[in-house]
């Protein structure tokens, strides 16, 4: 019985490994483009489901797939294409609250889909702080243009909800789903990291 992680995200790998879940990385190649008029929650749930469906597994095996979005108002802030866009995202989020939603799917002998939303408040940022962060390059490949687990953690005033969900995988909810379904990881011993 194998658990396949349908993600190339190093953050998701680190989170699962940290709590002792054994898995095999099997990145899913799916179109992550938001459809016109698609609500943020429907979008993130659809992409997570598509990733889970893209991985073929044998009998007794399981797939865990996830997708994370940053939402300001009704707008999804994706991964910035360059430093100019990263700076614009940081300026937009600075001094305010926004939502980060990670949807995940566990698929095998049974199926579980869930979306976990966390509210994040960033401190006001000076232009020097924005420029310094953009120069660090940490924003690359990060939804909303920042990484809570990195330098940008110093910009975060408050997190209401799952901290690991903001990083890319809401561990408490994922582990509960694995246990409930009898999937690998269900026998995880608390306090026994890998």
PDB file of C-alpha atoms in Angstrom:
ATOM      1  CA  UNK A   1       0.000   0.000   0.000  1.00  0.00           C
ATOM      2  CA  UNK A   2       1.653   3.202  -1.225  1.00  0.00           C
ATOM      3  CA  UNK A   3       0.660   6.845  -0.824  1.00  0.00           C
ATOM      4  CA  UNK A   4       1.528   8.934  -3.883  1.00  0.00           C
ATOM      5  CA  UNK A   5       1.927  12.687  -3.454  1.00  0.00           C
ATOM      6  CA  UNK A   6       0.682  14.293  -6.662  1.00  0.00           C
ATOM      7  CA  UNK A   7       2.867  17.361  -6.228  1.00  0.00           C
ATOM      8  CA  UNK A   8       6.346  18.604  -7.023  1.00  0.00           C
ATOM      9  CA  UNK A   9       6.156  21.094  -4.138  1.00  0.00           C
ATOM     10  CA  UNK A  10       9.144  20.786  -1.808  1.00  0.00           C
ATOM     11  CA  UNK A  11       7.047  22.369   0.944  1.00  0.00           C
ATOM     12  CA  UNK A  12       4.413  19.643   0.778  1.00  0.00           C
ATOM     13  CA  UNK A  13       7.118  16.969   0.802  1.00  0.00           C
ATOM     14  CA  UNK A  14       8.777  18.567   3.843  1.00  0.00           C
ATOM     15  CA  UNK A  15       5.493  18.848   5.750  1.00  0.00           C
ATOM     16  CA  UNK A  16       4.563  15.192   5.222  1.00  0.00           C
ATOM     17  CA  UNK A  17       8.078  13.976   5.991  1.00  0.00           C
ATOM     18  CA  UNK A  18       8.164  16.076   9.154  1.00  0.00           C
ATOM     19  CA  UNK A  19       5.260  14.106  10.635  1.00  0.00           C
ATOM     20  CA  UNK A  20       6.531  10.718   9.499  1.00  0.00           C
ATOM     21  CA  UNK A  21       4.209   9.966   6.582  1.00  0.00           C
ATOM     22  CA  UNK A  22       5.837   7.728   3.964  1.00  0.00           C
ATOM     23  CA  UNK A  23       5.026   8.617   0.367  1.00  0.00           C
ATOM     24  CA  UNK A  24       6.278   8.531  -3.199  1.00  0.00           C
ATOM     25  CA  UNK A  25       6.418  11.770  -5.168  1.00  0.00           C
ATOM     26  CA  UNK A  26       4.421  11.584  -8.414  1.00  0.00           C
ATOM     27  CA  UNK A  27       3.872  15.129  -9.703  1.00  0.00           C
ATOM     28  CA  UNK A  28       0.630  15.654 -11.609  1.00  0.00           C
ATOM     29  CA  UNK A  29       0.750  17.608 -14.851  1.00  0.00           C
ATOM     30  CA  UNK A  30      -2.564  19.444 -15.112  1.00  0.00           C
ATOM     31  CA  UNK A  31      -3.742  22.785 -16.451  1.00  0.00           C
ATOM     32  CA  UNK A  32      -4.009  25.089 -13.445  1.00  0.00           C
ATOM     33  CA  UNK A  33      -5.607  27.981 -15.321  1.00  0.00           C
ATOM     34  CA  UNK A  34      -8.606  29.531 -13.608  1.00  0.00           C
ATOM     35  CA  UNK A  35     -11.713  29.439 -15.807  1.00  0.00           C
ATOM     36  CA  UNK A  36     -13.480  32.702 -16.607  1.00  0.00           C
ATOM     37  CA  UNK A  37     -16.014  33.479 -13.896  1.00  0.00           C
ATOM     38  CA  UNK A  38     -14.865  30.553 -11.737  1.00  0.00           C
ATOM     39  CA  UNK A  39     -15.163  31.298  -8.007  1.00  0.00           C
ATOM     40  CA  UNK A  40     -11.907  30.909  -6.035  1.00  0.00           C
ATOM     41  CA  UNK A  41     -13.141  27.978  -3.922  1.00  0.00           C
ATOM     42  CA  UNK A  42     -14.490  26.104  -6.939  1.00  0.00           C
ATOM     43  CA  UNK A  43     -11.218  26.764  -8.772  1.00  0.00           C
ATOM     44  CA  UNK A  44      -8.879  25.444  -6.077  1.00  0.00           C
ATOM     45  CA  UNK A  45     -11.085  22.394  -5.465  1.00  0.00           C
ATOM     46  CA  UNK A  46     -11.208  21.613  -9.203  1.00  0.00           C
ATOM     47  CA  UNK A  47      -7.418  21.812  -9.581  1.00  0.00           C
ATOM     48  CA  UNK A  48      -6.800  19.578  -6.538  1.00  0.00           C
ATOM     49  CA  UNK A  49      -9.284  17.030  -7.902  1.00  0.00           C
ATOM     50  CA  UNK A  50      -7.669  17.141 -11.352  1.00  0.00           C
ATOM     51  CA  UNK A  51      -4.248  16.493  -9.818  1.00  0.00           C
ATOM     52  CA  UNK A  52      -5.602  13.509  -7.876  1.00  0.00           C
ATOM     53  CA  UNK A  53      -7.256  12.072 -10.982  1.00  0.00           C
ATOM     54  CA  UNK A  54      -4.113  12.515 -13.101  1.00  0.00           C
ATOM     55  CA  UNK A  55      -2.140   9.915 -11.126  1.00  0.00           C
ATOM     56  CA  UNK A  56      -2.855   6.269 -11.981  1.00  0.00           C
ATOM     57  CA  UNK A  57      -2.379   3.926  -9.035  1.00  0.00           C
ATOM     58  CA  UNK A  58      -2.746   0.236  -8.422  1.00  0.00           C
ATOM     59  CA  UNK A  59      -5.223  -1.531  -6.142  1.00  0.00           C
ATOM     60  CA  UNK A  60      -4.592  -0.652  -2.515  1.00  0.00           C
ATOM     61  CA  UNK A  61      -2.630   2.480  -3.381  1.00  0.00           C
ATOM     62  CA  UNK A  62      -3.610   6.044  -2.563  1.00  0.00           C
ATOM     63  CA  UNK A  63      -3.098   9.531  -3.992  1.00  0.00           C
ATOM     64  CA  UNK A  64      -2.853  12.794  -2.069  1.00  0.00           C
ATOM     65  CA  UNK A  65      -3.163  15.938  -4.170  1.00  0.00           C
ATOM     66  CA  UNK A  66      -3.432  19.587  -3.146  1.00  0.00           C
ATOM     67  CA  UNK A  67      -3.567  23.083  -4.536  1.00  0.00           C
ATOM     68  CA  UNK A  68      -3.123  26.396  -2.729  1.00  0.00           C
ATOM     69  CA  UNK A  69      -4.415  29.829  -3.689  1.00  0.00           C
ATOM     70  CA  UNK A  70      -4.151  33.302  -2.192  1.00  0.00           C
ATOM     71  CA  UNK A  71      -7.369  35.308  -2.410  1.00  0.00           C
ATOM     72  CA  UNK A  72      -7.789  39.045  -1.906  1.00  0.00           C
ATOM     73  CA  UNK A  73     -11.441  39.994  -2.101  1.00  0.00           C
ATOM     74  CA  UNK A  74     -12.674  37.858  -4.994  1.00  0.00           C
ATOM     75  CA  UNK A  75      -9.343  37.893  -6.844  1.00  0.00           C
ATOM     76  CA  UNK A  76      -6.996  34.914  -6.926  1.00  0.00           C
ATOM     77  CA  UNK A  77      -3.383  36.037  -6.718  1.00  0.00           C
ATOM     78  CA  UNK A  78      -1.335  33.393  -8.486  1.00  0.00           C
ATOM     79  CA  UNK A  79       2.406  32.962  -8.747  1.00  0.00           C
ATOM     80  CA  UNK A  80       3.977  36.205  -9.937  1.00  0.00           C
ATOM     81  CA  UNK A  81       5.682  36.031 -13.318  1.00  0.00           C
ATOM     82  CA  UNK A  82       8.358  38.560 -12.392  1.00  0.00           C
ATOM     83  CA  UNK A  83       9.600  40.894  -9.656  1.00  0.00           C
ATOM     84  CA  UNK A  84       7.331  43.730 -10.773  1.00  0.00           C
ATOM     85  CA  UNK A  85       4.249  41.565 -10.299  1.00  0.00           C
ATOM     86  CA  UNK A  86       5.582  40.201  -6.988  1.00  0.00           C
ATOM     87  CA  UNK A  87       6.067  43.760  -5.696  1.00  0.00           C
ATOM     88  CA  UNK A  88       2.554  44.732  -6.798  1.00  0.00           C
ATOM     89  CA  UNK A  89       1.089  41.740  -4.941  1.00  0.00           C
ATOM     90  CA  UNK A  90       3.001  42.584  -1.764  1.00  0.00           C
ATOM     91  CA  UNK A  91       1.865  46.213  -1.896  1.00  0.00           C
ATOM     92  CA  UNK A  92      -1.716  45.030  -2.393  1.00  0.00           C
ATOM     93  CA  UNK A  93      -1.622  42.636   0.592  1.00  0.00           C
ATOM     94  CA  UNK A  94       0.416  44.840   2.964  1.00  0.00           C
ATOM     95  CA  UNK A  95      -1.403  46.151   6.019  1.00  0.00           C
ATOM     96  CA  UNK A  96      -4.487  44.015   5.329  1.00  0.00           C
ATOM     97  CA  UNK A  97      -5.965  40.562   5.715  1.00  0.00           C
ATOM     98  CA  UNK A  98      -6.392  38.064   2.899  1.00  0.00           C
ATOM     99  CA  UNK A  99      -7.332  34.388   2.621  1.00  0.00           C
ATOM    100  CA  UNK A 100      -5.215  31.401   1.737  1.00  0.00           C
ATOM    101  CA  UNK A 101      -7.111  28.259   0.768  1.00  0.00           C
ATOM    102  CA  UNK A 102      -5.576  24.844   0.283  1.00  0.00           C
ATOM    103  CA  UNK A 103      -7.843  22.206  -1.199  1.00  0.00           C
ATOM    104  CA  UNK A 104      -6.742  18.596  -0.937  1.00  0.00           C
ATOM    105  CA  UNK A 105      -8.015  15.256  -2.197  1.00  0.00           C
ATOM    106  CA  UNK A 106      -7.221  11.783  -0.908  1.00  0.00           C
ATOM    107  CA  UNK A 107      -8.177   9.099  -3.418  1.00  0.00           C
ATOM    108  CA  UNK A 108      -7.888   5.331  -3.163  1.00  0.00           C
ATOM    109  CA  UNK A 109     -10.353   2.712  -1.985  1.00  0.00           C
ATOM    110  CA  UNK A 110     -12.373   5.693  -0.752  1.00  0.00           C
ATOM    111  CA  UNK A 111     -12.348   9.398  -1.518  1.00  0.00           C
ATOM    112  CA  UNK A 112     -12.085  12.560   0.580  1.00  0.00           C
ATOM    113  CA  UNK A 113     -12.036  16.174  -0.632  1.00  0.00           C
ATOM    114  CA  UNK A 114     -11.693  19.190   1.628  1.00  0.00           C
ATOM    115  CA  UNK A 115     -10.730  22.854   1.431  1.00  0.00           C
ATOM    116  CA  UNK A 116      -9.140  24.642   4.372  1.00  0.00           C
ATOM    117  CA  UNK A 117      -9.128  28.436   4.450  1.00  0.00           C
ATOM    118  CA  UNK A 118      -6.836  30.498   6.656  1.00  0.00           C
ATOM    119  CA  UNK A 119      -6.887  34.245   7.170  1.00  0.00           C
ATOM    120  CA  UNK A 120      -3.492  35.955   7.045  1.00  0.00           C
ATOM    121  CA  UNK A 121      -2.818  39.555   8.004  1.00  0.00           C
ATOM    122  CA  UNK A 122       0.351  41.227   6.786  1.00  0.00           C
ATOM    123  CA  UNK A 123       1.912  44.240   8.451  1.00  0.00           C
ATOM    124  CA  UNK A 124       2.219  47.486   6.498  1.00  0.00           C
ATOM    125  CA  UNK A 125       5.380  47.390   4.374  1.00  0.00           C
ATOM    126  CA  UNK A 126       7.713  50.152   3.297  1.00  0.00           C
ATOM    127  CA  UNK A 127       8.933  50.384  -0.279  1.00  0.00           C
ATOM    128  CA  UNK A 128      12.385  49.376   0.996  1.00  0.00           C
ATOM    129  CA  UNK A 129      10.921  46.206   2.552  1.00  0.00           C
ATOM    130  CA  UNK A 130       9.052  45.356  -0.649  1.00  0.00           C
ATOM    131  CA  UNK A 131      12.172  45.959  -2.758  1.00  0.00           C
ATOM    132  CA  UNK A 132      14.341  43.926  -0.390  1.00  0.00           C
ATOM    133  CA  UNK A 133      11.943  41.011  -0.429  1.00  0.00           C
ATOM    134  CA  UNK A 134      11.654  41.029  -4.196  1.00  0.00           C
ATOM    135  CA  UNK A 135      15.460  41.122  -4.464  1.00  0.00           C
ATOM    136  CA  UNK A 136      15.642  38.013  -2.247  1.00  0.00           C
ATOM    137  CA  UNK A 137      13.880  35.985  -4.947  1.00  0.00           C
ATOM    138  CA  UNK A 138      11.866  34.093  -2.333  1.00  0.00           C
ATOM    139  CA  UNK A 139       8.618  35.080  -4.082  1.00  0.00           C
ATOM    140  CA  UNK A 140       9.376  32.876  -7.099  1.00  0.00           C
ATOM    141  CA  UNK A 141       6.850  30.076  -7.457  1.00  0.00           C
ATOM    142  CA  UNK A 142       4.786  31.292  -4.483  1.00  0.00           C
ATOM    143  CA  UNK A 143       1.069  32.045  -4.727  1.00  0.00           C
ATOM    144  CA  UNK A 144       0.472  35.641  -3.699  1.00  0.00           C
ATOM    145  CA  UNK A 145       4.173  36.378  -4.086  1.00  0.00           C
ATOM    146  CA  UNK A 146       5.309  35.456  -0.569  1.00  0.00           C
ATOM    147  CA  UNK A 147       6.329  32.493   1.575  1.00  0.00           C
ATOM    148  CA  UNK A 148       5.108  32.421   5.173  1.00  0.00           C
ATOM    149  CA  UNK A 149       7.795  29.880   6.093  1.00  0.00           C
ATOM    150  CA  UNK A 150      10.611  32.113   4.843  1.00  0.00           C
ATOM    151  CA  UNK A 151      11.703  35.731   5.077  1.00  0.00           C
ATOM    152  CA  UNK A 152       8.120  36.929   4.592  1.00  0.00           C
ATOM    153  CA  UNK A 153       7.216  35.316   7.916  1.00  0.00           C
ATOM    154  CA  UNK A 154       8.537  38.569   9.370  1.00  0.00           C
ATOM    155  CA  UNK A 155       5.746  40.446   7.582  1.00  0.00           C
ATOM    156  CA  UNK A 156       2.934  38.308   9.026  1.00  0.00           C
ATOM    157  CA  UNK A 157       1.020  39.904  11.892  1.00  0.00           C
ATOM    158  CA  UNK A 158      -1.638  37.265  12.405  1.00  0.00           C
ATOM    159  CA  UNK A 159      -2.679  33.862  11.131  1.00  0.00           C
ATOM    160  CA  UNK A 160      -6.164  32.607  11.903  1.00  0.00           C
ATOM    161  CA  UNK A 161      -6.473  28.971  10.892  1.00  0.00           C
ATOM    162  CA  UNK A 162      -4.037  26.386   9.594  1.00  0.00           C
ATOM    163  CA  UNK A 163      -0.444  27.636   9.400  1.00  0.00           C
ATOM    164  CA  UNK A 164       0.590  24.538   7.447  1.00  0.00           C
ATOM    165  CA  UNK A 165      -2.338  25.155   5.087  1.00  0.00           C
ATOM    166  CA  UNK A 166      -0.740  28.483   4.182  1.00  0.00           C
ATOM    167  CA  UNK A 167       2.557  26.688   3.537  1.00  0.00           C
ATOM    168  CA  UNK A 168       0.760  24.252   1.210  1.00  0.00           C
ATOM    169  CA  UNK A 169      -0.813  21.361   3.117  1.00  0.00           C
ATOM    170  CA  UNK A 170      -3.150  21.558   6.148  1.00  0.00           C
ATOM    171  CA  UNK A 171      -1.531  18.733   8.100  1.00  0.00           C
ATOM    172  CA  UNK A 172      -4.128  18.249  10.839  1.00  0.00           C
ATOM    173  CA  UNK A 173      -6.916  17.876   8.293  1.00  0.00           C
ATOM    174  CA  UNK A 174      -4.855  15.704   5.934  1.00  0.00           C
ATOM    175  CA  UNK A 175      -3.791  13.346   8.728  1.00  0.00           C
ATOM    176  CA  UNK A 176      -7.391  13.092   9.968  1.00  0.00           C
ATOM    177  CA  UNK A 177      -8.537  12.205   6.446  1.00  0.00           C
ATOM    178  CA  UNK A 178      -5.806   9.567   6.018  1.00  0.00           C
ATOM    179  CA  UNK A 179      -6.772   7.997   9.362  1.00  0.00           C
ATOM    180  CA  UNK A 180     -10.497   8.064   8.591  1.00  0.00           C
ATOM    181  CA  UNK A 181      -9.972   6.405   5.207  1.00  0.00           C
ATOM    182  CA  UNK A 182      -7.421   3.858   6.421  1.00  0.00           C
ATOM    183  CA  UNK A 183      -4.856   5.231   3.979  1.00  0.00           C
ATOM    184  CA  UNK A 184      -1.092   5.136   4.551  1.00  0.00           C
ATOM    185  CA  UNK A 185      -0.168   7.562   7.290  1.00  0.00           C
ATOM    186  CA  UNK A 186      -3.166   6.484   9.329  1.00  0.00           C
ATOM    187  CA  UNK A 187      -0.870   4.621  11.715  1.00  0.00           C
ATOM    188  CA  UNK A 188       1.235   7.741  12.243  1.00  0.00           C
ATOM    189  CA  UNK A 189       2.660   7.752  15.754  1.00  0.00           C
ATOM    190  CA  UNK A 190       2.487  11.231  17.264  1.00  0.00           C
ATOM    191  CA  UNK A 191       5.890  12.507  18.149  1.00  0.00           C
ATOM    192  CA  UNK A 192       7.680  10.016  15.857  1.00  0.00           C
ATOM    193  CA  UNK A 193       8.905  12.170  12.957  1.00  0.00           C
ATOM    194  CA  UNK A 194      10.741  10.464  10.116  1.00  0.00           C
TER     195      UNK A 194
END
